[in-house]
Coordinates of C-alpha atoms and ligand atoms in Angstrom, one line a residue:
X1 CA -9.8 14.9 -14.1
X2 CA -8.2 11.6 -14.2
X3 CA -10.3 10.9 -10.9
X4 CA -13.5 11.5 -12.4
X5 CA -12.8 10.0 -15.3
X6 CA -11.6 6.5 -13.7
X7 CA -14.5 6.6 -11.4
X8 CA -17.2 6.9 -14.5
X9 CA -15.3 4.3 -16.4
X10 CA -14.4 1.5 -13.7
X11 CA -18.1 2.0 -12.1
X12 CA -19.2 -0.4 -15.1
X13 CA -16.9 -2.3 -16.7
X14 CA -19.1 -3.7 -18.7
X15 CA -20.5 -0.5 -20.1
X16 CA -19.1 1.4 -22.8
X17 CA -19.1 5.0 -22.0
X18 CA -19.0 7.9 -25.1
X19 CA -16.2 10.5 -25.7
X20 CA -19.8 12.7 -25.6
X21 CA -21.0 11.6 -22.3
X22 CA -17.7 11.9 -20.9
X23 CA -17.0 15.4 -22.1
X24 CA -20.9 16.2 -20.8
X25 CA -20.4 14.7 -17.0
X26 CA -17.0 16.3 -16.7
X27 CA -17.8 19.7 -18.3
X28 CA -14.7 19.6 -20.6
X29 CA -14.3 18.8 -24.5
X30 CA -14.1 15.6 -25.9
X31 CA -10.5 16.3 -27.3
X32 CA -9.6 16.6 -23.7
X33 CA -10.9 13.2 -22.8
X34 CA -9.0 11.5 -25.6
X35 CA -5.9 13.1 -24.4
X36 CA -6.9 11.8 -21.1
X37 CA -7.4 8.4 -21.8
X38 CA -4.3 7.9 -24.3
X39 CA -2.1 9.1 -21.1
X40 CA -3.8 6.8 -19.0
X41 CA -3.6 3.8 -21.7
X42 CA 0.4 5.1 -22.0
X43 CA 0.3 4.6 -18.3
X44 CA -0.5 1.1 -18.2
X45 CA -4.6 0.9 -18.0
X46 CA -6.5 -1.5 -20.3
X47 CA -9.4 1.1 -21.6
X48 CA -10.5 0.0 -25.4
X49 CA -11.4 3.0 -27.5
X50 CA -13.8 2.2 -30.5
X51 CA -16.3 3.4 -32.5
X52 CA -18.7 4.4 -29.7
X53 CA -16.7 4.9 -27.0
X54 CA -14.1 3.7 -24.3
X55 CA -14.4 0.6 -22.3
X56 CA -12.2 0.5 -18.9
X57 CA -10.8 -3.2 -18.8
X58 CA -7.8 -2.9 -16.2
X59 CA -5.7 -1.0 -13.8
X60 CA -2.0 -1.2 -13.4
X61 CA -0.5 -2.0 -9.7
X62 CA 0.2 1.4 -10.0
X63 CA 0.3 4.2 -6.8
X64 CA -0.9 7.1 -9.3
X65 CA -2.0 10.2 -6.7
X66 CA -5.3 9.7 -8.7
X67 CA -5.7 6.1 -7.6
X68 CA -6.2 7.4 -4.2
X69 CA -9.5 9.9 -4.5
X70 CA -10.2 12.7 -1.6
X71 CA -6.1 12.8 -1.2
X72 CA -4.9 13.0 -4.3
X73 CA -3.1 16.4 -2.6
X74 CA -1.3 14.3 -0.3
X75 CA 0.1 11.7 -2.7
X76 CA 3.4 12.6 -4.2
X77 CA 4.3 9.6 -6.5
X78 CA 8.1 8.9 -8.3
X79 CA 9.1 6.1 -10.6
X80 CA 12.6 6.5 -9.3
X81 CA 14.0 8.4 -6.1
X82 CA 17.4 8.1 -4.2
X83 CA 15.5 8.2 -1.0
X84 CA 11.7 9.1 -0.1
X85 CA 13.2 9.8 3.3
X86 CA 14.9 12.8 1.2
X87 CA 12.1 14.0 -0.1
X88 CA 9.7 13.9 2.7
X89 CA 11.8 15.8 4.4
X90 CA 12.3 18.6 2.2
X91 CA 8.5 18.4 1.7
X92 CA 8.5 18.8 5.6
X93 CA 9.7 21.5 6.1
X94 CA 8.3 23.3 3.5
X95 CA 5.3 23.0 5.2
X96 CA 3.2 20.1 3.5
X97 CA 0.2 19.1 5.3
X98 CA 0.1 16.0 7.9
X99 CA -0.4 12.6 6.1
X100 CA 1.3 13.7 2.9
X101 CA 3.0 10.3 1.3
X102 CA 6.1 10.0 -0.9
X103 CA 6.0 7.3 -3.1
X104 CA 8.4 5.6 -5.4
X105 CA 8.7 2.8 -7.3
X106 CA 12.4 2.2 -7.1
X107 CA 15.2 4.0 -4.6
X108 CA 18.7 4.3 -5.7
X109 CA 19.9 4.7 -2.2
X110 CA 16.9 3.4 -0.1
X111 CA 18.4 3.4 3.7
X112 CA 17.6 1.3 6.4
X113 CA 18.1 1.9 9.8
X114 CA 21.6 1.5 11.4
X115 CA 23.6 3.5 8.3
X116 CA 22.2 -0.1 6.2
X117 CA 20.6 0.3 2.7
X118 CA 17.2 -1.1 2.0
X119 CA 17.2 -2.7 -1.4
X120 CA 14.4 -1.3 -3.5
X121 CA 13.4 -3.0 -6.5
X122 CA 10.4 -2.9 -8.6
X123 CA 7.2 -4.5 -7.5
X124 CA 7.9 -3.5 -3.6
X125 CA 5.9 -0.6 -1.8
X126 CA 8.4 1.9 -0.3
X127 CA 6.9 5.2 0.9
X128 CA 7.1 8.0 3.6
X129 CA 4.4 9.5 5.1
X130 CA 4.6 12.8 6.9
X131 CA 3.2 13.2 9.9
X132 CA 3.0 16.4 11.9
X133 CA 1.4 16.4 15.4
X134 CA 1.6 18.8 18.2
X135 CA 3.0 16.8 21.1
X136 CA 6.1 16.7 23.1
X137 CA 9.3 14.6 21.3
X138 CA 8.3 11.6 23.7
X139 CA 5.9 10.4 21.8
X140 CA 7.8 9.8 18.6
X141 CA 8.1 6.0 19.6
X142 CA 3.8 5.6 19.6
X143 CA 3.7 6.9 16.4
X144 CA 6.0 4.8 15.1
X145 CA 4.5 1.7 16.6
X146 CA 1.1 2.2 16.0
X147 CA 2.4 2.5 12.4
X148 CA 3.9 -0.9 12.5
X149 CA 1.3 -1.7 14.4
X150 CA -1.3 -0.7 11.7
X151 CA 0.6 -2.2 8.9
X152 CA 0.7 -5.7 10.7
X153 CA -3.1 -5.7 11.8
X154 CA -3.8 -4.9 7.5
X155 CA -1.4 -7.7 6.4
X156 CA -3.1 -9.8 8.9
X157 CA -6.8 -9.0 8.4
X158 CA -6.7 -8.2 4.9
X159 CA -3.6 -10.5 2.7
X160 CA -4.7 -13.0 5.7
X161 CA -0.8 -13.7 6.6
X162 CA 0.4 -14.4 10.1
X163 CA 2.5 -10.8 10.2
X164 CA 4.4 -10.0 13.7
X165 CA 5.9 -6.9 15.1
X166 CA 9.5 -7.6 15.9
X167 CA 10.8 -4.6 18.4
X168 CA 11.2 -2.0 17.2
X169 CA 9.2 -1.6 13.8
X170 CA 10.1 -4.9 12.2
X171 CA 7.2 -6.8 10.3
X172 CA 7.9 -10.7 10.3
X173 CA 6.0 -13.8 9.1
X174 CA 8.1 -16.8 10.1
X175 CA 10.7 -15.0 11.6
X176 CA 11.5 -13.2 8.3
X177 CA 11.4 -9.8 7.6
X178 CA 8.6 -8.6 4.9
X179 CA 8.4 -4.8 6.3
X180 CA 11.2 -2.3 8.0
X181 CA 10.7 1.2 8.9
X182 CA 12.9 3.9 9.4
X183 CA 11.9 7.3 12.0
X184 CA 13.0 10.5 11.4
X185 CA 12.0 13.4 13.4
X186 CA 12.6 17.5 13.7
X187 CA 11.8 19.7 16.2
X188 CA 10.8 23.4 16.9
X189 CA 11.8 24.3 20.5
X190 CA 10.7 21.5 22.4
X191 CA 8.1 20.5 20.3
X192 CA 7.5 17.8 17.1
X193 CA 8.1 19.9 14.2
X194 CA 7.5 16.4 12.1
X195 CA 7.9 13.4 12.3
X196 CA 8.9 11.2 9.1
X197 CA 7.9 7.6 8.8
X198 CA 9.6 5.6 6.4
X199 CA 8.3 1.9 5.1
X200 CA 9.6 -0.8 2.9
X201 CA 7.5 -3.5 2.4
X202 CA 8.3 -6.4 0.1
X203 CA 5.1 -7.4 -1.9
X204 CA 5.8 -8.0 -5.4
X205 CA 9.6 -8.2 -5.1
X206 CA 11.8 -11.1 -4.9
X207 CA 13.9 -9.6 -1.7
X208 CA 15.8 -12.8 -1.1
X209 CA 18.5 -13.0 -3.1
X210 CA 20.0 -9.6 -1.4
X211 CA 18.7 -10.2 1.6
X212 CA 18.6 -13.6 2.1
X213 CA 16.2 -13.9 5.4
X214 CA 13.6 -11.6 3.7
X215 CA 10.4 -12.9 2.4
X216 CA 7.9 -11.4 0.2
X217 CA 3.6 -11.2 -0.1
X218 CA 4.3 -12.5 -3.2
X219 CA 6.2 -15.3 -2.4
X220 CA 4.2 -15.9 1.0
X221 CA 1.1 -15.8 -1.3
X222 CA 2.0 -17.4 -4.6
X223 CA 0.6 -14.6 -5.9
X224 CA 0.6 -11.0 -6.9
X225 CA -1.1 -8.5 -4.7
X226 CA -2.1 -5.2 -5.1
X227 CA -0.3 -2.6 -3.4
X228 CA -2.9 0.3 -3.7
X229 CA -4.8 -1.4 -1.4
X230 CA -2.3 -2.1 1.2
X231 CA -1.3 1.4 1.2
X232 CA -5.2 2.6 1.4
X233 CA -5.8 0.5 4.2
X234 CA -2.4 1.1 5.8
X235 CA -3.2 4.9 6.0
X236 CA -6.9 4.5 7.3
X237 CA -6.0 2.0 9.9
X238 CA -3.2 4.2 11.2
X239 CA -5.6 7.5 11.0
X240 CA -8.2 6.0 13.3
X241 CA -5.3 4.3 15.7
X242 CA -3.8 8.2 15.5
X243 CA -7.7 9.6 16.3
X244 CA -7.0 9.1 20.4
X245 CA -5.0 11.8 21.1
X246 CA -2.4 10.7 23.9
X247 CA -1.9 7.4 21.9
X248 CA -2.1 5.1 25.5
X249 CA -3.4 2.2 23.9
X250 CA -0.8 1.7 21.3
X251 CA 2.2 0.1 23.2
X252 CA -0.5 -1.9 25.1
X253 CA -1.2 -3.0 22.0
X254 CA 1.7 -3.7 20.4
X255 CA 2.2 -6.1 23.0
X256 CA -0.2 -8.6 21.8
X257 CA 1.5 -8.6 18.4
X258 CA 4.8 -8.8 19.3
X259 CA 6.7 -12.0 18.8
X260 CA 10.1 -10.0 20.8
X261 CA 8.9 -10.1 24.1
X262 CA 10.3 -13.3 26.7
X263 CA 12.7 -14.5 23.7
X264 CA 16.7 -14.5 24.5
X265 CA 17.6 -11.4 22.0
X266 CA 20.9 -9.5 20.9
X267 CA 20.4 -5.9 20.3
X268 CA 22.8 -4.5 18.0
X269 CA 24.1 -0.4 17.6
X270 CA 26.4 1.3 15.6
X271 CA 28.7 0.9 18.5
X272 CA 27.6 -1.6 21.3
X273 CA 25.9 -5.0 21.4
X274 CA 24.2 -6.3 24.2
X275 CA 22.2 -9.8 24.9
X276 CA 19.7 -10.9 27.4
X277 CA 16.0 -11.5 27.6
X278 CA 13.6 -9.2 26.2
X279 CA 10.9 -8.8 29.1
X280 CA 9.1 -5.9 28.3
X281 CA 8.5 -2.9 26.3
X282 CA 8.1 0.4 28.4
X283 CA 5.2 3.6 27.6
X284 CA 8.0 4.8 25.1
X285 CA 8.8 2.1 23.6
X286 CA 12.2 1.3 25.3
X287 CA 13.2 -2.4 25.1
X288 CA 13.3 -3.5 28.6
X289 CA 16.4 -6.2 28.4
X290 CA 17.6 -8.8 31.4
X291 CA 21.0 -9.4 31.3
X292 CA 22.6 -12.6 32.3
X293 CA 23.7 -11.3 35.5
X294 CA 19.5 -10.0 36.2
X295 CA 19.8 -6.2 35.4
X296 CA 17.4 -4.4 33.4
X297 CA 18.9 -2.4 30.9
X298 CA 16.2 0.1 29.4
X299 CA 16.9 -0.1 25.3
X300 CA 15.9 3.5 23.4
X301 CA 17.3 2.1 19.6
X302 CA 18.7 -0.4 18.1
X303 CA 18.6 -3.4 15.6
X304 CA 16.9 -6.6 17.9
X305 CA 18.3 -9.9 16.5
X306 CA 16.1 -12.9 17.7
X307 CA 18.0 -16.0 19.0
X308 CA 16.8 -19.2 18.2
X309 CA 16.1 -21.4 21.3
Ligands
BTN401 C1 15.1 -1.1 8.1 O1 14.4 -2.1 8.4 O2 16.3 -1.1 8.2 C2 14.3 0.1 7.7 C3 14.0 0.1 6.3 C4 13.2 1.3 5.8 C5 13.0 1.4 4.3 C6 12.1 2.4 3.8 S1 11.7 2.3 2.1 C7 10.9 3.8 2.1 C8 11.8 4.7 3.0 N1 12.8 5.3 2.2 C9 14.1 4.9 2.6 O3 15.1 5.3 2.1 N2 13.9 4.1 3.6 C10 12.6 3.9 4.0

């Protein structure tokens, strides 16, 4: 309801539009609407009532499931979770459908990769997205790049900031991190049961003061932006990269947005540290290092520290 309603209102915003016209188009009563559009005012949109109808000023930066028509299903939205990692994955296994999205405004323990927790204050875009597709364990790594790899291209072609892919799923402008993502993935015998992408991306936020070589949109941009539209592009972009099914071009890809590859790097685990030169990224997505004394070592996970030459 709140759909149609939006979509009758926002269409022109210069036109006021009748409790009596609404109830008509939408085939419900007029009391209905009003309680409709006082939650939505409650929610944070600009719509005047008056005399002779309702007039839709403004939206809120707000990821309702209704803000995103045709998937409204999909969208699962919270003000406040510990984790949408949690919550995707109970959704998971329950069965949800591929491309459902967990939303939240603010995590109270938001992780990060490496046992690290990823700050989430308001005005940031942290979500999950499920994604179940029938292939082999592998392949988790190309879904996980071309979603990095998506997210960069959007920032790129749509905020019109100069966004990089640091290995594995790091998004960088300047060498500082706007976006990280976090993988999680089940199986069923030997096949992906799910596979569980997590994003933070700092838009609206002021990251630095926790994390002090962060950076914002907001601060990049002097600006505000608006995250539903990140988030709608996001998910189209990485649909149509997702449409070839053995997913060959995405590492090849990758590659040309990459600011890892031929820099001197330290890769970091819970346990073990190594340092070399980055010279390649293989089909899986397995950091290819050179060690000082010229041995490849092939890199599966791990936190890539850039050095500065
Ligand atoms: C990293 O760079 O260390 C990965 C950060 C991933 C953060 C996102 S925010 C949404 C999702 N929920 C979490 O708890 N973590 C991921």
């Amino acid at each position: 309801m709140k759909t149609e309603l939006l979509k009758i209102l926002t269409s022109d915003p210069s036109r006021i539009v009748s409790g009596e016209q609404l109830s008509r188009k939408l085939g419900t009563s007029r009391v209905t609407i009003w309680k409709h559009i006082k939650k939505l005012q409650e929610l944070g949109y600009e719509i005047i009532s008056g005399p002779t109808g309702y007039q839709y000023k403004s939206s809120p930066d707000a990821l309702f499931p209704w803000e995103f028509p045709g998937q409204e299903d999909l969208i699962h939205y919270y003000q406040e979770v510990s984790s949408t990692m949690e919550i995707a994955k109970e959704l998971a296994r329950k069965g949800c459908p591929s491309f459902t999205v967990v939303i939240a405004e603010r995590q109270t323990t938001g992780r990060g990769r490496l046992k690290r927790q990823w700050h989430s204050d308001d005005g940031g875009l942290y979500f999950t997205l499920v994604l179940k597709p029938d292939v082999s364990p592998v392949m988790m790594s190309r879904f996980s790049f071309a979603a990095s790899l998506s997210l960069a291209q959007v920032l790129r072609d749509e905020i019109g900031i100069d966004a990089r892919v640091k290995w594995p799923n790091d998004i960088l402008v300047n060498e500082r991190k706007l976006s990280g993502m976090l993988c999680e993935m089940e199986m069923e015998s030997d096949r992906v049961a799910f596979i569980n992408i997590g994003i933070g991306l700092n838009v609206n936020n002021n990251p630095r003061e926790k994390e002090p070589n962060s950076v914002s949109i907001k601060e990049l941009l002097g600006r505000e932006v608006s995250r539903k539209s990140i988030l709608t592009s996001f998910l189209n972009q990485l649909k149509q990269e997702l449409s070839n099914p053995n997913l060959d071009h995405i590492i090849p890809r990758w590659k040309t947005h990459t600011i890892t590859l031929n820099r001197q790097v330290k890769i970091v685990t819970t346990s073990e540290e190594w340092e070399g030169v980055a010279v390649d990224v293989d089909e899986n997505g397995a950091l290819l290092l050179e060690q000082p004394n010229k041995e490849i070592k092939k890199i599966y996970y791990g936190d890539c520290f850039h050095q500065i030459s």
